Short mmCIF file of C-alpha atoms in Angstrom, two decimals:
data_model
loop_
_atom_site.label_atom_id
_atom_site.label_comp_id
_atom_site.label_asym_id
_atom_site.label_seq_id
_atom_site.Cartn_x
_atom_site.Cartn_y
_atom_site.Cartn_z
CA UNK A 1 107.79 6.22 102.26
CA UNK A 2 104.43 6.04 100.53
CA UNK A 3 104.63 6.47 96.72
CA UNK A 4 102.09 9.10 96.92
CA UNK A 5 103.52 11.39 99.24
CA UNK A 6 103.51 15.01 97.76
CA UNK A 7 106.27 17.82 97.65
CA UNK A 8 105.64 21.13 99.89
CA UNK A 9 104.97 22.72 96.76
CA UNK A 10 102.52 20.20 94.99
CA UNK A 11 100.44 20.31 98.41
CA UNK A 12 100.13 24.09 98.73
CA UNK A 13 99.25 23.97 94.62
CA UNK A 14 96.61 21.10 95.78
CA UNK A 15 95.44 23.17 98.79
CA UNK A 16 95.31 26.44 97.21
CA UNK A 17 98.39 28.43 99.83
CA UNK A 18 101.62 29.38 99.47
CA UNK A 19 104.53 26.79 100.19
CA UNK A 20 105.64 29.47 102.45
CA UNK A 21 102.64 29.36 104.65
CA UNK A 22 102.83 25.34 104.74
CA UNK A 23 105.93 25.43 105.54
CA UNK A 24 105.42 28.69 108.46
CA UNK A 25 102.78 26.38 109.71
CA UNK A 26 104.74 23.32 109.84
CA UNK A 27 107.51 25.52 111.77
CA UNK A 28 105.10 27.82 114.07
CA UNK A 29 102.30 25.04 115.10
CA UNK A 30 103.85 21.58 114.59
CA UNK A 31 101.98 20.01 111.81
CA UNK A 32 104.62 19.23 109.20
CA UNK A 33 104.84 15.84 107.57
CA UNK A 34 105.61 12.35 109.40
CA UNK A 35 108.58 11.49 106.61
CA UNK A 36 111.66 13.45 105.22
CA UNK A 37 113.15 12.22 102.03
CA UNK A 38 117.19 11.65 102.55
CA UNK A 39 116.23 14.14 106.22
CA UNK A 40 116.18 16.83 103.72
CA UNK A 41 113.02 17.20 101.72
CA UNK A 42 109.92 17.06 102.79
CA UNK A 43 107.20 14.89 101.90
CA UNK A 44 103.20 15.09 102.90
CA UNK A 45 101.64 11.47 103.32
CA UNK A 46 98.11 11.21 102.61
CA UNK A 47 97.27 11.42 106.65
CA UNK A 48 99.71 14.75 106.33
CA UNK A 49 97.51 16.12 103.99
CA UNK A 50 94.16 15.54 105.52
CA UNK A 51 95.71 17.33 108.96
CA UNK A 52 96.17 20.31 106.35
CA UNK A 53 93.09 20.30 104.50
CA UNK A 54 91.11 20.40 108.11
CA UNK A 55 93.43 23.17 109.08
CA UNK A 56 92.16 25.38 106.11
CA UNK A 57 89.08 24.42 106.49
CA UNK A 58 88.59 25.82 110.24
CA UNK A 59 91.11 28.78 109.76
CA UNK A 60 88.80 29.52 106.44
CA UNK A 61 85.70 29.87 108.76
CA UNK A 62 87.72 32.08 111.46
CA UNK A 63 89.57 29.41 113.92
CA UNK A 64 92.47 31.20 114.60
CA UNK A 65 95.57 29.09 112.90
CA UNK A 66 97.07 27.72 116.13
CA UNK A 67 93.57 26.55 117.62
CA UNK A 68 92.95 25.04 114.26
CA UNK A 69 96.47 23.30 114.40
CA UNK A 70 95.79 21.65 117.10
CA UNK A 71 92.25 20.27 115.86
CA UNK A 72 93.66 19.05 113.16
CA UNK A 73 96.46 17.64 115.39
CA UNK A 74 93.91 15.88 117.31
CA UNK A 75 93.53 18.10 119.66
CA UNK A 76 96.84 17.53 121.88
CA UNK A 77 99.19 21.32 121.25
CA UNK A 78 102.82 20.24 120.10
CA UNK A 79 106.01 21.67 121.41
CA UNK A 80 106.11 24.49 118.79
CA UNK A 81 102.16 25.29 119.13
CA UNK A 82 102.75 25.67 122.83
CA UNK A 83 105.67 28.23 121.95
CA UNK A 84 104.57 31.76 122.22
CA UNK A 85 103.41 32.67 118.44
CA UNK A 86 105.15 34.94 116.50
CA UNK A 87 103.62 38.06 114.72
CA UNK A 88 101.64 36.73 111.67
CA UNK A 89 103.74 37.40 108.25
CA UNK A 90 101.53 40.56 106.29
CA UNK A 91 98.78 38.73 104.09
CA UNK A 92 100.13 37.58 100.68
CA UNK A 93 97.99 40.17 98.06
CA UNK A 94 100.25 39.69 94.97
CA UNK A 95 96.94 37.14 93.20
CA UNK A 96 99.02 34.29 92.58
CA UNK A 97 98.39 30.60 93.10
CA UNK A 98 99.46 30.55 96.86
CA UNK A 99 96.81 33.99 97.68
CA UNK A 100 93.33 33.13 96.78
CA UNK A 101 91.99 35.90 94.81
CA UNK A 102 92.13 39.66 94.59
CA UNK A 103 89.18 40.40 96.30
CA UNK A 104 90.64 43.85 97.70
CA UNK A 105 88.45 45.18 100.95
CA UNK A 106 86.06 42.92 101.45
CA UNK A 107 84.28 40.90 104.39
CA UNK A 108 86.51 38.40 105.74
CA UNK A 109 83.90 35.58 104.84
CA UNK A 110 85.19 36.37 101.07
CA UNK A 111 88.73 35.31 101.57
CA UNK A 112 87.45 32.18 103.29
CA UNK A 113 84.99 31.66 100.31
CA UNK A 114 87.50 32.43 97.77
CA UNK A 115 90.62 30.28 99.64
CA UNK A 116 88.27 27.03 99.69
CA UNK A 117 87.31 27.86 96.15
CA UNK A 118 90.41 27.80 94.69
CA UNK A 119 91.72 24.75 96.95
CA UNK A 120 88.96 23.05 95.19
CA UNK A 121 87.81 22.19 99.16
CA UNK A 122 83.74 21.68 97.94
CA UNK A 123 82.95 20.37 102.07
CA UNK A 124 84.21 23.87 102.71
CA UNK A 125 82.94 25.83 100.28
CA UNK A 126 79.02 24.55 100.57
CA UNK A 127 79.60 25.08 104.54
CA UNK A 128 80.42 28.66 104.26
CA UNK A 129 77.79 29.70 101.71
CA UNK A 130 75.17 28.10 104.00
CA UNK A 131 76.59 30.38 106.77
CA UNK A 132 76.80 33.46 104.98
CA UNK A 133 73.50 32.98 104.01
CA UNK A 134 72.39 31.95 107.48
CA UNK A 135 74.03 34.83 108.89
CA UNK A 136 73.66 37.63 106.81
CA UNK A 137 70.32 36.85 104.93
CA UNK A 138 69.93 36.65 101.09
CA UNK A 139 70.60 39.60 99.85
CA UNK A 140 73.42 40.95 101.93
CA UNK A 141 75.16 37.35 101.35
CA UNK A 142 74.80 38.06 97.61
CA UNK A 143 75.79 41.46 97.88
CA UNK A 144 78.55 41.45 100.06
CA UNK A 145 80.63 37.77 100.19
CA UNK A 146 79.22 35.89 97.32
CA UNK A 147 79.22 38.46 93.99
CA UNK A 148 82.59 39.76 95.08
CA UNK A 149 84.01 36.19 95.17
CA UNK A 150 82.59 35.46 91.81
CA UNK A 151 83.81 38.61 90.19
CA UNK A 152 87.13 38.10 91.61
CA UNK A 153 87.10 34.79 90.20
CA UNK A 154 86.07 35.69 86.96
CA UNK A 155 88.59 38.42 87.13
CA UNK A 156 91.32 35.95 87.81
CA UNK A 157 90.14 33.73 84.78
CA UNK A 158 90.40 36.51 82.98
CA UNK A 159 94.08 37.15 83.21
CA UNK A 160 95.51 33.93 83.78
CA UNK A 161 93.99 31.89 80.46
CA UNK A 162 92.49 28.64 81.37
CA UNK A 163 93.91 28.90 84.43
CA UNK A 164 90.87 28.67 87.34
CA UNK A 165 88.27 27.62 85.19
CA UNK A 166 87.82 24.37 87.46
CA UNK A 167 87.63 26.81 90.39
CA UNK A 168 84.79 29.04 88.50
CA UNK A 169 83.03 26.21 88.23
CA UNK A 170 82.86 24.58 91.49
CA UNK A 171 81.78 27.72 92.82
CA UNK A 172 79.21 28.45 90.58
CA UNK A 173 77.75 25.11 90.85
CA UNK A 174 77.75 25.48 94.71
CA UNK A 175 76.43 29.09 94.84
CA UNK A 176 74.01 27.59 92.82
CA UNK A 177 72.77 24.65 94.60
CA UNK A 178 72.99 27.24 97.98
CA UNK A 179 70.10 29.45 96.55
CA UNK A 180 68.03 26.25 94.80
CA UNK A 181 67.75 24.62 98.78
CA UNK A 182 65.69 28.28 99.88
CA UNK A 183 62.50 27.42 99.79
CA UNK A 184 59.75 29.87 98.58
CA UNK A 185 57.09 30.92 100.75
CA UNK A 186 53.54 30.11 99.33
CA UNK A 187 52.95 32.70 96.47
CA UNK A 188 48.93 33.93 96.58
CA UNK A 189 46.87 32.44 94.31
CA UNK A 190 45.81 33.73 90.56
CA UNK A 191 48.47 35.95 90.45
CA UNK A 192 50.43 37.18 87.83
CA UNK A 193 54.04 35.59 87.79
CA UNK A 194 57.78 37.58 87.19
CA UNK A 195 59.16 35.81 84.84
CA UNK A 196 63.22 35.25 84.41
CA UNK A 197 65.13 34.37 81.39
CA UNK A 198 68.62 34.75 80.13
CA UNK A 199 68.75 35.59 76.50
CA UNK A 200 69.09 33.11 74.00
CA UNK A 201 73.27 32.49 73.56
CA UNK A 202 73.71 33.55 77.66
CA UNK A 203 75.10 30.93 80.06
CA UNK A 204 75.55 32.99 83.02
CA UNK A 205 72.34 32.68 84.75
CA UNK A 206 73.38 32.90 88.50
CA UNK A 207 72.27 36.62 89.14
CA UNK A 208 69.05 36.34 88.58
CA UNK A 209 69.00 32.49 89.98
CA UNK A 210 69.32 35.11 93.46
CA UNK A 211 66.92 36.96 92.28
CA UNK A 212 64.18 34.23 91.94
CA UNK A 213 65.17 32.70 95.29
CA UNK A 214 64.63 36.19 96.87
CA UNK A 215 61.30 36.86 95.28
CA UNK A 216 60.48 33.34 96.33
CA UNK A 217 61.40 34.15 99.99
CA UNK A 218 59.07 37.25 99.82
CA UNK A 219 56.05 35.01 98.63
CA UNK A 220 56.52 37.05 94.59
CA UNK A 221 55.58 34.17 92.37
CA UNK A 222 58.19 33.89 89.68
CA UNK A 223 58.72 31.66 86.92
CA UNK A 224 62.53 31.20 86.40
CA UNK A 225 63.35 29.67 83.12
CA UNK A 226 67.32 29.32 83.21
CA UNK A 227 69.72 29.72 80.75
CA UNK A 228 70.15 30.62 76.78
CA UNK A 229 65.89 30.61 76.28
CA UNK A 230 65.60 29.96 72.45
CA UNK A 231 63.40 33.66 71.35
CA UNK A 232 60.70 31.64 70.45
CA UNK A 233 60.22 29.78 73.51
CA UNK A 234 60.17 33.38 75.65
CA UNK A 235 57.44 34.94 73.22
CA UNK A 236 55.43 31.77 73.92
CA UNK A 237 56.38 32.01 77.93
CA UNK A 238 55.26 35.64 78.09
CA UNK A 239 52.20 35.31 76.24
CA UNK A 240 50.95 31.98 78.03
CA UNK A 241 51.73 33.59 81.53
CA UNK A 242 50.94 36.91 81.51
CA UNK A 243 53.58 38.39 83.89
CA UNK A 244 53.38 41.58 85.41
CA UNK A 245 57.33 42.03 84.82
CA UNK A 246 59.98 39.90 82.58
CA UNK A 247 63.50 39.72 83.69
CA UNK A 248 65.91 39.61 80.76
CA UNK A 249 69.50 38.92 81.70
CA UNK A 250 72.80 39.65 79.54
CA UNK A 251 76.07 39.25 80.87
CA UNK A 252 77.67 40.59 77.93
CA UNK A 253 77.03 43.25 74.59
CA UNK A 254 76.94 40.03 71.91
CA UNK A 255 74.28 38.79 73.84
CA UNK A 256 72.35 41.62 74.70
CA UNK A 257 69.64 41.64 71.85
CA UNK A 258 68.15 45.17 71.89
CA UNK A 259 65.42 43.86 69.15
CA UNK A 260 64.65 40.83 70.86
CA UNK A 261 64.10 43.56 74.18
CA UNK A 262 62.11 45.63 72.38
CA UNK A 263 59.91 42.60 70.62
CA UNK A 264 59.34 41.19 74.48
CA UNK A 265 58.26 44.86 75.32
CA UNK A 266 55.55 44.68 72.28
CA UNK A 267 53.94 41.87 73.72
CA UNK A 268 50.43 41.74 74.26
CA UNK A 269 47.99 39.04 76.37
CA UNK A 270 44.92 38.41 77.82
CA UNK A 271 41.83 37.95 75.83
CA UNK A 272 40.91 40.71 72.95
CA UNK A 273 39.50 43.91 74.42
CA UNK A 274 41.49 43.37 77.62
CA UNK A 275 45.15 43.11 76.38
CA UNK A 276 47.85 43.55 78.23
CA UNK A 277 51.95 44.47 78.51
CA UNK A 278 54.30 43.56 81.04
CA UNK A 279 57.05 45.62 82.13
CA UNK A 280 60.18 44.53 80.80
CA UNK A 281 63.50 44.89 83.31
CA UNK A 282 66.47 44.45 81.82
CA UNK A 283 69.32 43.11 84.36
CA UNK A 284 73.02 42.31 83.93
CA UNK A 285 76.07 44.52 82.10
CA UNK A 286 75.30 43.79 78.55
CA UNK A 287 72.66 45.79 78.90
CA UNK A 288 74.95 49.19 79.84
CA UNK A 289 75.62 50.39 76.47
CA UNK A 290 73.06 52.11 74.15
CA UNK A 291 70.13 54.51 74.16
CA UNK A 292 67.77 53.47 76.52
CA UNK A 293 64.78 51.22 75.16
CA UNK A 294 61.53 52.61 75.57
CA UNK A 295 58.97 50.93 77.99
CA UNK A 296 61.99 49.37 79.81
CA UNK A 297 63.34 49.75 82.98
CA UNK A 298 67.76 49.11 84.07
CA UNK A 299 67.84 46.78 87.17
CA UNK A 300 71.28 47.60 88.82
CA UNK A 301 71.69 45.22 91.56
CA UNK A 302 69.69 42.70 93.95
CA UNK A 303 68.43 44.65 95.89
CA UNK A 304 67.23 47.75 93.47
CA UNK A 305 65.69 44.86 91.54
CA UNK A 306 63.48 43.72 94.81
CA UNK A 307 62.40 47.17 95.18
CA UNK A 308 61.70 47.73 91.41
CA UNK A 309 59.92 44.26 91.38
CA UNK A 310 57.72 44.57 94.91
CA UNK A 311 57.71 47.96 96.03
CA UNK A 312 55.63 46.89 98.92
CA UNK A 313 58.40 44.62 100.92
CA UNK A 314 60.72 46.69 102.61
CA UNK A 315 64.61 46.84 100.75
CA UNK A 316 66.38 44.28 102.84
CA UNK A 317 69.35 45.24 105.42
CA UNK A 318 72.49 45.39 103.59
CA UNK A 319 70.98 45.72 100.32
CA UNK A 320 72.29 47.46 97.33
CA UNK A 321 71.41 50.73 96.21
CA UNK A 322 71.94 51.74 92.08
CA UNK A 323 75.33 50.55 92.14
CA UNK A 324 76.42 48.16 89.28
CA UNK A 325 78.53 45.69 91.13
CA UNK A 326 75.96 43.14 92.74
CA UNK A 327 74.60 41.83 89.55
CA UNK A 328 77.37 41.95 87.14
CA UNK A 329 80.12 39.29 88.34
CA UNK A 330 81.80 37.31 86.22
CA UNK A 331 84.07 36.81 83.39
#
């Protein structure tokens, strides 16, 4: 017996499932472990666990489980695969370890998401964001399988300590590097920019990281300038560039600075005796409480933002209306 074979239960901890689906897929489709300890316990080899982790993969992206049993079998169906399948056991909602995340209704592509996010499977989770984006296009991706699976992972964080922070993480980082490989069409020349900015103290910067990739897709040139920019540095910014519209994010009230918001609204540029303002649109759920500021504008969700931003394009299929949820994930 190899000294690193694993318990049922440390492999469905490692893979993100229930011990009780390992051990109904074991039963129902033949791909248990090689080794029993004593013929009583079992215990998942290395090899085992790589048959597993392909198995979640493929039933993550829709394989049905027996199909995906016997890929990860090799491909030749075992004496209980080839046994007619019993009724599938009612999904496992109850949020804990072994059930993803409580993502509630949603498309099934979120419960693939979320299972390979919380298996830490990083293969599996870049593959599916590149589908859903593939598929679906930007902002009906955003809208409808990646925000929910980040709320519902912020949500989980949320209630269970420090508990999923690794798995917040990994997504994030992944969403991330999804929207940084669409590439911008050609924005026209001598144009004035959006420009994009968390405010200073914010770290989540992945809304409107989906909002600069869309604007790039629509040929809107946009200057994106990331997380927690220092006051001073977006004065500077908006007076160098001259935007037609800043994009101030806030995830949250402490860092939702109504005077720095109405200082970036008092801005003006251009040479004296033609000075100009941009339109300041404030985005994100810090943002909710409070009078609203004068000469700015709420930005609600992807998709309201695109039409707010270029009126001209067409709102995308799928896209959100006023509706809060798209741009305020998170914990």
């Amino acid at each position: 017996m190899p000294a690193a074979a694993l318990s049922t239960g440390a492999v469905a901890r490692r893979l993100g499932v229930s011990p009780t689906t390992v051990r109904s897929w074991e039963r129902r489709y033949a791909i248990g472990p090689a080794h029993r300890e004593d013929g009583r316990h079992r215990r998942w080899t290395p090899q085992d666990i790589a048959r597993l982790e392909l198995m979640c993969r493929l039933t993550a992206q829709g394989v049905p489980p027996a199909e995906a049993a016997r890929t990860a079998r090799g491909g030749a169906p075992g004496p209980a695969a080839a046994r007619t399948e019993p009724p599938a056991a009612p999904a496992d909602r109850s949020g804990g370890p072994g059930s993803g995340l409580p993502l509630g209704a949603v498309r099934p592509e979120c419960r693939g998401l979320s299972r390979a996010a919380v298996r830490l499977d990083a293969p599996a989770v870049s593959d599916l964001l590149e589908a859903a984006l593939a598929d679906h296009g930007l902002v009906p991706a955003w809208e409808e399988v990646i925000a929910p699976t980040l709320h519902a992972v912020g949500r989980k964080w949320a209630t269970a300590g420090e508990r999923y922070v690794e798995v917040e993480h990994l997504l994030s980082w992944h969403v991330s590097a999804a929207l940084h490989r669409i590439r911008p069409r050609p924005e026209p020349p001598h144009t004035p920019p959006v420009l994009l900015a968390c405010v200073p103290g914010e770290q989540h910067s992945l809304p409107i990281e989906a909002l600069t990739a869309a604007l790039g897709e629509r040929g809107v040139a946009a200057r994106m300038f990331g997380a927690a920019l220092p006051a001073e540095a977006l004065h500077e910014a908006v007076r160098r560039t001259g935007p037609r519209a800043v994009v101030l994010w806030a995830q949250s009230r402490t860092t939702a600075d109504r005077a720095l918001a109405r200082s970036v609204a008092g801005i003006e540029w251009g040479l004296r005796g033609a000075r100009g303002h941009s339109a300041l649109l404030l985005a994100g759920p810090g943002w909710a409480s409070g009078t609203p500021l004068p000469r700015t504008e709420r930005l609600h969700g992807l998709g309201q933002a695109l039409a707010v931003i270029d009126p001209r394009a067409p709102a995308p299929a799928g896209s959100g209306g006023a509706g809060p949820g798209p741009f305020a994930y998170g914990s």
